[in-house]
Coordinates of C-alpha atoms and ligand atoms in Angstrom, one line a residue:
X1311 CA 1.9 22.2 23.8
X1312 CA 4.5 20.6 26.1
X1313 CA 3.3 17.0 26.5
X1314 CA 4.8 13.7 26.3
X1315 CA 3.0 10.8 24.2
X1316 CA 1.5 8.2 26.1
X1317 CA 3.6 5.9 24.0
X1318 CA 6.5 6.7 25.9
X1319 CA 5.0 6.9 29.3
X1320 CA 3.9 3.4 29.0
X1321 CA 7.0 1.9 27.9
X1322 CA 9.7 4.2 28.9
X1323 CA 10.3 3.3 32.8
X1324 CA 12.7 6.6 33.2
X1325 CA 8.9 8.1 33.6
X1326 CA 7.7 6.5 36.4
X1327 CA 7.9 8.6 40.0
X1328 CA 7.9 11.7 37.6
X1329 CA 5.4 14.5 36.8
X1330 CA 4.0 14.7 33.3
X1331 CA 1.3 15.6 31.3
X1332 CA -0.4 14.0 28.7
X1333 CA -3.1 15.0 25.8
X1334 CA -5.3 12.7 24.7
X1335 CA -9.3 11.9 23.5
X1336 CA -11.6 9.8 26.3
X1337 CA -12.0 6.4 25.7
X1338 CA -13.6 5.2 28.8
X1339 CA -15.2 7.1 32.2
X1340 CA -15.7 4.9 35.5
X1341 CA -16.5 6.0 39.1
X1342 CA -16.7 4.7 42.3
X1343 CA -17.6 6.9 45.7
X1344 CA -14.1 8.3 45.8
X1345 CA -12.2 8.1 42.5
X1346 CA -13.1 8.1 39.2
X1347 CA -10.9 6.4 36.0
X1348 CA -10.8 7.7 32.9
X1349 CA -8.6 5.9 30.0
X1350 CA -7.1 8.5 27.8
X1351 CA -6.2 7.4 24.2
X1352 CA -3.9 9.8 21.9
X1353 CA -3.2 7.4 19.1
X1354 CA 0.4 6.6 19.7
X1355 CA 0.2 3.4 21.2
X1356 CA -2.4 0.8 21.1
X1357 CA -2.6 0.4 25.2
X1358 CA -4.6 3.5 26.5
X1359 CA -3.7 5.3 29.5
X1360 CA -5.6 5.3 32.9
X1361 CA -5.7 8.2 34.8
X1362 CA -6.9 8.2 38.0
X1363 CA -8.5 11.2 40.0
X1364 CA -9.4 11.5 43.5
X1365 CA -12.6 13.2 43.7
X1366 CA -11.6 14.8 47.1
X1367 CA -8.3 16.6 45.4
X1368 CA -10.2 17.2 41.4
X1369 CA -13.6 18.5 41.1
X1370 CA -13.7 17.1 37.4
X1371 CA -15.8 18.9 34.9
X1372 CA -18.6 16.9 33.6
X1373 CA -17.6 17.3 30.4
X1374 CA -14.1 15.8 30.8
X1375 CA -16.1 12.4 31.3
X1376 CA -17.7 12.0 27.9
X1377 CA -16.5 9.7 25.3
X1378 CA -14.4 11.5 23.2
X1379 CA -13.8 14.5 24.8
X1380 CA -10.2 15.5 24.4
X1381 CA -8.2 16.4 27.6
X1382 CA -4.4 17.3 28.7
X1383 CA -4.1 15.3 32.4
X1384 CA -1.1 16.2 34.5
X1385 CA 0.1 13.7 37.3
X1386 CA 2.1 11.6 38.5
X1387 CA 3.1 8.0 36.8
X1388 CA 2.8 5.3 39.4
X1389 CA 2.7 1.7 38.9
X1390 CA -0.5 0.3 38.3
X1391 CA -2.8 -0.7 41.0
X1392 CA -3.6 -4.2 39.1
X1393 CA -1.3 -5.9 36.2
X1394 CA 2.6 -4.5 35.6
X1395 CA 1.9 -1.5 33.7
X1396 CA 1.6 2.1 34.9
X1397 CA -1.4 4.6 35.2
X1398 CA -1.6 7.9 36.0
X1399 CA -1.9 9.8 39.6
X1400 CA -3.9 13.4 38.1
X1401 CA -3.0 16.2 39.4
X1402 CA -5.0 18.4 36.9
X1403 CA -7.0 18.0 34.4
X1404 CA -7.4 20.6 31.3
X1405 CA -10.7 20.3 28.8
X1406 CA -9.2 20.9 25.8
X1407 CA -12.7 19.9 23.5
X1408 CA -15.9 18.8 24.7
X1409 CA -17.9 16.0 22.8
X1410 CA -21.1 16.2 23.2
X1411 CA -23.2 12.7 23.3
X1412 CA -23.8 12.9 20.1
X1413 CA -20.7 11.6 19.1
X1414 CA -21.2 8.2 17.0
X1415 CA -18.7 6.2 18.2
X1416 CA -20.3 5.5 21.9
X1417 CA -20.1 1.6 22.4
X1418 CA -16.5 -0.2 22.3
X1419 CA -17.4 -2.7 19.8
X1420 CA -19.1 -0.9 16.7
X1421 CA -19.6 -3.2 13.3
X1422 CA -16.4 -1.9 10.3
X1423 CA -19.6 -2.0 8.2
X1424 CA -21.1 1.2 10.4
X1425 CA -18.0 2.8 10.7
X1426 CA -17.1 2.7 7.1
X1427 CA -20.3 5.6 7.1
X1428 CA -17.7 7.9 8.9
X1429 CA -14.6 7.4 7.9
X1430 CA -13.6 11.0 9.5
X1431 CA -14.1 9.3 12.9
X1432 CA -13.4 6.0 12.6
X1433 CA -9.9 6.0 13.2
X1434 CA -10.3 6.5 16.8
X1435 CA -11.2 2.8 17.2
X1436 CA -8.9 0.3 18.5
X1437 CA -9.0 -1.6 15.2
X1438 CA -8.3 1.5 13.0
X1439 CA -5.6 2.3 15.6
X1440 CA -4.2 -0.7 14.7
X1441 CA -4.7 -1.2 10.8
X1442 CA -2.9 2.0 10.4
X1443 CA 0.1 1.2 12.9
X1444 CA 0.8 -2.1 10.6
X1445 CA 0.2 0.3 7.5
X1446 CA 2.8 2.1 8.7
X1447 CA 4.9 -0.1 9.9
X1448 CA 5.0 -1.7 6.4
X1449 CA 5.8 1.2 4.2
X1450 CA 8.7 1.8 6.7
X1451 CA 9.6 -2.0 5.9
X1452 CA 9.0 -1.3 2.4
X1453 CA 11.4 1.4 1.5
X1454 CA 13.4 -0.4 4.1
X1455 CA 14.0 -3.6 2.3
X1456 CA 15.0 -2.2 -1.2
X1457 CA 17.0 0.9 0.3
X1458 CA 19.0 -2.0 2.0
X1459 CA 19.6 -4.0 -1.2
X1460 CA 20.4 -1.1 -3.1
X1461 CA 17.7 -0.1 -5.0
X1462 CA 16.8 3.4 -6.1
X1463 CA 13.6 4.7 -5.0
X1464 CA 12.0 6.5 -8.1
X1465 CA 8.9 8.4 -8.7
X1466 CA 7.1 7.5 -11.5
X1467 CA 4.4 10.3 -13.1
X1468 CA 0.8 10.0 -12.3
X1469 CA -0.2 11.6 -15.3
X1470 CA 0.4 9.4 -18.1
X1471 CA -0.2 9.4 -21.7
X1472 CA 0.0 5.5 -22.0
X1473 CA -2.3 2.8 -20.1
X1474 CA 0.3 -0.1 -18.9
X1475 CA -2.2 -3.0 -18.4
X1476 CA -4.4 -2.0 -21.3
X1477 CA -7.4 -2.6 -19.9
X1478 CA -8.8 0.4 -20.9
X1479 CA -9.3 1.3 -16.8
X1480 CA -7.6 4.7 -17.0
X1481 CA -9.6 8.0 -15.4
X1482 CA -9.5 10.5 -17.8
X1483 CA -7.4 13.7 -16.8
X1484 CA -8.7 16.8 -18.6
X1485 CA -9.4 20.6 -18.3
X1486 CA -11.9 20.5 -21.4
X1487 CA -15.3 21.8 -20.1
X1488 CA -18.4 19.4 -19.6
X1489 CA -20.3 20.1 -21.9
X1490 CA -16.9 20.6 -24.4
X1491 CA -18.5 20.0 -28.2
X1492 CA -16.0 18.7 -30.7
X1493 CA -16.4 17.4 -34.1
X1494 CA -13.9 14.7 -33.2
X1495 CA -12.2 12.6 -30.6
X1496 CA -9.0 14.6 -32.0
X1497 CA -10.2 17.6 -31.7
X1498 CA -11.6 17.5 -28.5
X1499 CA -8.4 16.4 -27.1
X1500 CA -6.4 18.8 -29.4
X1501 CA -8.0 22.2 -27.6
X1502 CA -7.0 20.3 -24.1
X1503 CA -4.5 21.6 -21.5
X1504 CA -1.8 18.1 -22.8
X1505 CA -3.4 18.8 -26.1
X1506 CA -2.9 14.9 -26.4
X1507 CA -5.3 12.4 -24.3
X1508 CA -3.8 11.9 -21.0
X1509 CA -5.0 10.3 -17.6
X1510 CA -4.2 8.6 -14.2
X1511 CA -1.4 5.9 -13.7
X1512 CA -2.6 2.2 -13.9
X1513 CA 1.2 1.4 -12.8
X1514 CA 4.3 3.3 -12.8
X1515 CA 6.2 0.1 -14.7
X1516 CA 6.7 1.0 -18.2
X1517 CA 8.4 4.2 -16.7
X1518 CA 10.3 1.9 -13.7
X1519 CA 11.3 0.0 -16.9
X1520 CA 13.1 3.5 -18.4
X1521 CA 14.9 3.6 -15.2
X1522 CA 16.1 0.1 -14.5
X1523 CA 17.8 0.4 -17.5
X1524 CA 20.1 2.8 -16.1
X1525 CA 20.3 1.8 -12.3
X1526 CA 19.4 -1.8 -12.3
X1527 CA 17.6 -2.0 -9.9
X1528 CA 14.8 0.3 -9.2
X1529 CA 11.2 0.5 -7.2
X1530 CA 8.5 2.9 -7.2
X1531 CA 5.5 3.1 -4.3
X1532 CA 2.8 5.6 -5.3
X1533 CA -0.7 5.4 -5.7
X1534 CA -2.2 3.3 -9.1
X1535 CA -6.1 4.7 -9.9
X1536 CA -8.3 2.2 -11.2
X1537 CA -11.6 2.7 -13.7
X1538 CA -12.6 -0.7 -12.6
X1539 CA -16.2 -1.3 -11.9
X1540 CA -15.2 -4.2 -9.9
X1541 CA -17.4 -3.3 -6.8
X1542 CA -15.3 -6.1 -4.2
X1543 CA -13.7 -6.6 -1.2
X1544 CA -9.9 -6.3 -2.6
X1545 CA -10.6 -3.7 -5.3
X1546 CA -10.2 -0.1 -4.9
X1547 CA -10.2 3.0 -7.7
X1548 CA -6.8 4.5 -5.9
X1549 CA -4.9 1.8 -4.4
X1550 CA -0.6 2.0 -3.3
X1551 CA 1.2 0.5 -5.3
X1552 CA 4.6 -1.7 -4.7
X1553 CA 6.9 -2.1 -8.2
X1554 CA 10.3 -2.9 -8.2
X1555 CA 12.1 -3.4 -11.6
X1556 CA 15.0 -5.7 -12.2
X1557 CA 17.7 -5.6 -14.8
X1558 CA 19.5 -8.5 -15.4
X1559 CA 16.7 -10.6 -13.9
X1560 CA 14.8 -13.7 -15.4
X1561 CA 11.2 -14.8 -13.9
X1562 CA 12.8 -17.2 -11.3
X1563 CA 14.8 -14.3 -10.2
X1564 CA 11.7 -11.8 -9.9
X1565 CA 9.9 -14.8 -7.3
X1566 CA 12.9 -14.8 -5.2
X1567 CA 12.8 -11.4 -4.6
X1568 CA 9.0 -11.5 -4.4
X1569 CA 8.9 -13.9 -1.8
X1570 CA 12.1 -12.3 0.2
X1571 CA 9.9 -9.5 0.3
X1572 CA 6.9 -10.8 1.2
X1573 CA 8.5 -12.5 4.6
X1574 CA 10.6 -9.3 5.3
X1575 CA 7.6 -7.3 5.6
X1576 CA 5.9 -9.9 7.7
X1577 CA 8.9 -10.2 9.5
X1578 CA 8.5 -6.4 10.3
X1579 CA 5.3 -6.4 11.3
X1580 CA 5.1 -8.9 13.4
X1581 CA 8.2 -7.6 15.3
X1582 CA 7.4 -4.3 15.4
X1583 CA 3.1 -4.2 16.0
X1584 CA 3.3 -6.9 19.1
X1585 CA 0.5 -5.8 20.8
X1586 CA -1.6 -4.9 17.2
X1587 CA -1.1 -8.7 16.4
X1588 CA -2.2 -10.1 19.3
X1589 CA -5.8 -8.1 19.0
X1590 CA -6.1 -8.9 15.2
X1591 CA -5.6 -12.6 16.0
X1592 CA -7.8 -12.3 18.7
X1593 CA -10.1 -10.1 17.0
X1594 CA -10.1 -10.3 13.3
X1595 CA -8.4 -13.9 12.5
X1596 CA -7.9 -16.7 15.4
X1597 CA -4.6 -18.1 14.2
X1598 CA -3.6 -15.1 12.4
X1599 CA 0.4 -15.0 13.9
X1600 CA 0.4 -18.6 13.5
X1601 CA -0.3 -18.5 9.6
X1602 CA 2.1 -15.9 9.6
X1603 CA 5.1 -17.9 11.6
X1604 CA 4.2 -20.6 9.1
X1605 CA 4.7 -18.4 6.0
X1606 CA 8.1 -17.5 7.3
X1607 CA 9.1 -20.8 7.8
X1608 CA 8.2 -22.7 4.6
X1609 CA 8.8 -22.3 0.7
X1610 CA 6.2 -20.7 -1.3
X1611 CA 4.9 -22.9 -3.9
X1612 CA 5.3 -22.8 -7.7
X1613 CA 2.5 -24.1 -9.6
X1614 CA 2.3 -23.9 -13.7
X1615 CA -1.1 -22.1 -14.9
X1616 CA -1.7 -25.6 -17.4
X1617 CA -0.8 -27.8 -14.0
X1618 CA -3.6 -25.3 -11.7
X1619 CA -6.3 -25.5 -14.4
X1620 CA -5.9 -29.4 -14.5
X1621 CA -6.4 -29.4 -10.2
X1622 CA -9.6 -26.8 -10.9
X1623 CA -11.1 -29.5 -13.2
X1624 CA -10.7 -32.3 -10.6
X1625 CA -12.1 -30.4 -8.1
X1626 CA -15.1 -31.5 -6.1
X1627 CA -16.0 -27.2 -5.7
X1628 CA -19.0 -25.8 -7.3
X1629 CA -16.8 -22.8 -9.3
X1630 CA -19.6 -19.8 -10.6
X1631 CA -17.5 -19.3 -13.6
X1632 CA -16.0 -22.4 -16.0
X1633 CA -12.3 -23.3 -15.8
X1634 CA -11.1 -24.0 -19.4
X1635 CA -7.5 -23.6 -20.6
X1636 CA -7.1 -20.0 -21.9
X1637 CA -9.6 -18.1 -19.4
X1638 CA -8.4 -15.9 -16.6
X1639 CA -8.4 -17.4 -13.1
X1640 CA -11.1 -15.8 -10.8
X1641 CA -10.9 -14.9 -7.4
X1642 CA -12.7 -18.3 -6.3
X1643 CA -10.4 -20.4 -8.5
X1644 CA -7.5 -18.5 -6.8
X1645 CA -8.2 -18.9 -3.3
X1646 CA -9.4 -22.8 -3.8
X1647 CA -5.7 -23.3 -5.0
X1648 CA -4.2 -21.1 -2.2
X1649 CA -6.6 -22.0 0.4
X1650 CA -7.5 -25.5 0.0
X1651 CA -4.8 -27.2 -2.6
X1652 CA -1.4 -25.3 -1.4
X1653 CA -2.2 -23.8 2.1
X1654 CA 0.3 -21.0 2.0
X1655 CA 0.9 -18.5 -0.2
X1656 CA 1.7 -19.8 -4.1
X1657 CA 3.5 -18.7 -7.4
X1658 CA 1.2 -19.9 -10.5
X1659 CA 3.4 -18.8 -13.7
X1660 CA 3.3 -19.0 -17.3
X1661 CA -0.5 -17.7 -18.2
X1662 CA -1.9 -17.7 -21.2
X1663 CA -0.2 -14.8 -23.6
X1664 CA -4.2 -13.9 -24.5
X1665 CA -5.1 -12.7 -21.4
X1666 CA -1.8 -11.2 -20.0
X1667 CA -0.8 -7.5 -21.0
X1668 CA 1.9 -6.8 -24.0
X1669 CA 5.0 -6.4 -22.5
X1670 CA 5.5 -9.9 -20.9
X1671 CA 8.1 -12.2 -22.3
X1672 CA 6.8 -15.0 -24.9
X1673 CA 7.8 -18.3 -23.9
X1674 CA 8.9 -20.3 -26.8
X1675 CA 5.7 -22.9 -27.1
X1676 CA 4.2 -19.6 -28.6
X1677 CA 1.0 -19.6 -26.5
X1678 CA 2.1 -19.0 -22.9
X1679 CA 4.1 -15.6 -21.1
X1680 CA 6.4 -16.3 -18.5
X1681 CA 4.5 -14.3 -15.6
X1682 CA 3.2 -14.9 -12.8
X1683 CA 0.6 -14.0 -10.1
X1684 CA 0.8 -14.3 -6.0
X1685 CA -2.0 -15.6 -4.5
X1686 CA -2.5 -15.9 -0.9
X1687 CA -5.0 -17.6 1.5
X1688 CA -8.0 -15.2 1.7
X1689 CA -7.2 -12.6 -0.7
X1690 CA -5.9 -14.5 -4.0
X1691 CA -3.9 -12.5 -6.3
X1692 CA -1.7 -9.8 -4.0
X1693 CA 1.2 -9.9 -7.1
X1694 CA 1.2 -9.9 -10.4
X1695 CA 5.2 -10.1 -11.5
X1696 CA 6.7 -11.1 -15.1
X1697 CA 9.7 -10.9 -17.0
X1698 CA 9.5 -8.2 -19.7
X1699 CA 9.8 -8.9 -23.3
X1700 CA 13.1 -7.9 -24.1
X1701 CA 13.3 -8.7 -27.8
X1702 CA 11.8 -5.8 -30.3
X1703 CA 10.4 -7.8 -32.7
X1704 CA 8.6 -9.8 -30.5
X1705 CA 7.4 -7.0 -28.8
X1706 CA 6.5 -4.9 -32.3
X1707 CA 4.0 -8.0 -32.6
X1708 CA 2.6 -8.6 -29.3
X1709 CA 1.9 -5.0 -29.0
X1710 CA -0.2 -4.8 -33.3
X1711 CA -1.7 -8.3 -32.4
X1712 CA -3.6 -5.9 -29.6
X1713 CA -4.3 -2.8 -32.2
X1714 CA -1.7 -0.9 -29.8
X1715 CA -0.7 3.0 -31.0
X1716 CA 2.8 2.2 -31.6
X1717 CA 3.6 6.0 -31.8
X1718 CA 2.5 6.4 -27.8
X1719 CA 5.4 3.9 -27.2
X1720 CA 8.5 4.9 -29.1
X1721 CA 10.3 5.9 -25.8
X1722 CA 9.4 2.2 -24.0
X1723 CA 10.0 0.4 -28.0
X1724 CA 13.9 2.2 -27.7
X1725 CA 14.8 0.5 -24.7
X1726 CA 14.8 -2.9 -26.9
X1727 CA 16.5 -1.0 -29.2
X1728 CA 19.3 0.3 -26.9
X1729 CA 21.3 -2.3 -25.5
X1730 CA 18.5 -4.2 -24.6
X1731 CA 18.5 -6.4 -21.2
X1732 CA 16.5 -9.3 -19.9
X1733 CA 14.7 -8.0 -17.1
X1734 CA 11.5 -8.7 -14.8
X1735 CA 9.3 -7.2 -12.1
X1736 CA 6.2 -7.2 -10.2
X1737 CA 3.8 -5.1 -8.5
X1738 CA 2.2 -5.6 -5.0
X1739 CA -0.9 -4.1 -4.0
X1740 CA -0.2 -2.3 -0.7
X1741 CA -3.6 -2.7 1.0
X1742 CA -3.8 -6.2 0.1
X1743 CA -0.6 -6.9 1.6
X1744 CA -2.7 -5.0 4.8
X1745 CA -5.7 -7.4 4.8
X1746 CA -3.3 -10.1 4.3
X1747 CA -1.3 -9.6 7.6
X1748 CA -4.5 -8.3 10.0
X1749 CA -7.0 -10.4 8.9
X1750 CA -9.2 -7.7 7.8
X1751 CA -11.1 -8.6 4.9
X1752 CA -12.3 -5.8 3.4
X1753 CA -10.2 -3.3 1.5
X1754 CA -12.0 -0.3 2.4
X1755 CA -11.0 -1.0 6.1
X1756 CA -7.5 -0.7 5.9
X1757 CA -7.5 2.6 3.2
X1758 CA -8.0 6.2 5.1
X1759 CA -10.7 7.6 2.3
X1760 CA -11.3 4.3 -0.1
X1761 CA -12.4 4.9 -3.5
X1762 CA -14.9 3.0 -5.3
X1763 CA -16.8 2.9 -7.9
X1764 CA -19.9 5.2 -7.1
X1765 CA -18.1 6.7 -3.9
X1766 CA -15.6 9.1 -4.0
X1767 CA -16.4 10.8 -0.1
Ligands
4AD685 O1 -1.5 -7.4 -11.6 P1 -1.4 -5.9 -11.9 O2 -2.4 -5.2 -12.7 O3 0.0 -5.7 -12.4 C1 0.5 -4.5 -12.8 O4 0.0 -3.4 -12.7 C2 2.0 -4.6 -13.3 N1 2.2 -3.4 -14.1 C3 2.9 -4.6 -12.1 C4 4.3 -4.7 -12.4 O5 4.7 -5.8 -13.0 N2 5.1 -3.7 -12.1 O6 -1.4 -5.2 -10.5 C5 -0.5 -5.5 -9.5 C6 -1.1 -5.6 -8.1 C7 -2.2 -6.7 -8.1 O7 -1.6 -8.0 -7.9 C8 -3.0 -6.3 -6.9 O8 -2.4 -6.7 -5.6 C9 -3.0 -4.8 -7.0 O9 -1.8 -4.5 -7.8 N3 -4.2 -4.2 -7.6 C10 -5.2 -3.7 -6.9 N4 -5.3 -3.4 -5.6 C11 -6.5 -2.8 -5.2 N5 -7.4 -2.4 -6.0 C12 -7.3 -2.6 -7.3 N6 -8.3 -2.2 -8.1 C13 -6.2 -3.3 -7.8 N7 -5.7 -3.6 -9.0 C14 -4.5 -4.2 -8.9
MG686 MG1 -2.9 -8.9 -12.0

């Protein structure tokens, strides 16, 4: 269909004293005695059109006024009767689909909790409309940012044989039948399609870790699936996944890059989605381009794991779960440190080896890894970077003190054995990196189909 976007009509000024036409769904229907306004929405910008039709040239069809409706309107774009925009002078106007009122979406300001119950429709809101425009913007910025530095973009299997983090999280991919009966575990899997057990991606690292060996510097963005009954606000089953791998680099190197990243991407967004911005901080999170300035213009901080657990204990904050030396920190612990302690976004390093995965490097007091997690105001953890193990040995007994199949790992086990390289990387969680710059605080808004545990629609 010959059309133009409304995108361009609104911005482009070579369109105003011209004739065009325009396709879009009904946002909003107003009349007086002699003209009637409708605002016409197509998705490409976040300001809607309004086209205006005199009822003594148009005998609009009734069903060109309901919400939703879609409609092609040709006319002519003049400047705007109020304000410095344009609108549109209709000529004609084409039904292209009718919507009848049983359409859900009917008032302009409908709860994210309802319209997570149609996630089919829901992206015809304003804040959907918006959510996905920064999405977008950002995996632009993304592939952006490492393309410029001169990374290579790989793409790491989703199939895998071997579970990265460990935690025993992976979906199961398999072709056996249901109700398969098998003496064994082995033979179950043996009379299998991979005849070997084999399931989704946790993370794409230990193979970005094959390939940083040979470029350098590498970074994958896929999707990471997740067995996790963690039913949250920042957990998802199938989430996008950022992870860059660096040769040559040691933890200290990783943050910079981490936090270079971090402020391009904001940078990005908040050049690029001006008017999505505005209506998240006006809308989602007062102050939100103000946090945002602030992150670009200050240092992250850098806060040791032993140094955060001491400021937990002094805290006057009634924590759920107990803050001892050697426990993971939850999300409240998190936020308290990023929200109340630091204000802006913070590095804590050196965990605990006992509760970090196998491959992170083994600081030399024997107890702690040198890795470290982002955490951010709101969210907590969006990052969780380390420097990898680069010594066999070491690795040999990180990986038997956790009863780990050596045999599934020979390929990852060579690279020690090959010319071995100090060398570090992280992995960002795309939709947290979303909620983090709109202000939306629920994962399952800024993901098209979230997955969770118990809803796979
Ligand atoms: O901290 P994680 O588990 O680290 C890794 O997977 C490393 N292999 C990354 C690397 O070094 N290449 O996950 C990294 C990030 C988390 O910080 C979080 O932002 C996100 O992935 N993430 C999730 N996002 C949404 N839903 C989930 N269930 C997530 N699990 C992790
Ligand atoms: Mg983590």
């Amino acid at each position: 269909m010959k059309h133009t976007d409304i995108s361009k009509v609104l911005k482009e000024k070579e369109f105003l004293g011209k004739e065009v036409t325009v396709c879009g769904w009904v946002r909003t229907f107003r009349e007086s005695s002699s003209v009637c306004f409708l605002e016409l929405a197509d998705g490409t910008s976040f300001t809607k059109l309004q086209v205006v039709i005199d009822k003594s040239k148009i005998a609009l069809d009734a069903e060109c006024t309901r919400l939703g409706a879609s409609v092609a309107a040709t006319g002519e774009v003049v400047k705007a009767f109020k304000g410095d925009g344009v609108e549109l002078n209709a000529e004609k106007i084409v039904l292209l689909g009718k919507c009848p009122p049983e359409y859900p979406i009917q008032k302009k300001r409908t709860t994210l909790e309802f319209l997570r119950g149609i996630p089919h429709l829901r992206l015809r809101t304003n804040t959907f409309n918006a959510v996905f425009k920064v999405r977008s913007v950002a995996a632009q910025a993304v592939h952006r940012y490492f393309h410029e530095r001169g990374y290579y973009y790989v793409n790491t299997p989703i199939i895998t044989a071997s579970d990265c983090e460990g935690a025993g999280e992976m979906f199961r991919v398999t072709t056996a039948p249901w109700n398969a009966k098998a003496a064994s575990e082995e033979e179950y899997f043996k009379n299998d399609f991979f005849a070997e057990r084999a399931g989704l991606s946790v993370s794409g690292q230990l193979e970005g870790e094959v390939a940083a060996m040979a470029f350098s510097k590498i970074y994958t963005f896929g999707p990471s699936f997740r067995a996790e009954k963690s039913n949250t606000t920042r957990h998802l089953s199938e989430f996008w996944h950022i992870e860059p791998e660096v040769a040559f680099a040691e933890l200290p190197d990783i943050i910079e890059i981490a936090e270079d990243m971090i402020k391009y991407l904001i940078r990005a967004v908040l050049n690029e989605c001006p008017d999505e911005m505005t209506f998240f901080d006006n809308f989602m999170e007062k102050g939100l381009k103000d946090k945002l300035n602030h992150v670009l213009n200050s240092d992250f901080a850098v806060c040791d794991y032993t140094k955060a657990i001491e400021i937990l204990k002094e805290a006057k904050a009634d924590f759920r779960f107990p803050v001892e030396w050697g426990s993971d920190l939850q999300t409240e612990h998190e936020k308290y440190l990023t929200e109340e302690v630091f204000k802006k976004p913070v590095f804590v390093t050196n965990y605990p080896k006992k509760i970090k995965s196998f491959y992170m490097k083994q600081n030399p007091d024997g107890k702690t890894v040198a890795a470290t997690d982002l955490l951010v105001p709101g969210i907590g953890e969006i990052i969780g970077c380390s420097e990898r193990e680069a010594d066999l040995d070491k690795l040999l007994s990180a990986m038997k003190e956790r009863g780990m199949n050596l045999d599934s790992y020979e390929q990852y086990l060579d690279l020690r054995r090959f010319g071995s390289v100090p060398h570090s990387g992280f992995g960002l969680g795309f939709e947290r990196f979303v909620m983090y710059v709109t202000g939306v605080e629920n994962i399952r808004d800024v993901t098209l189909f979230p997955r969770w545990v118990g809803n796979v629609m």
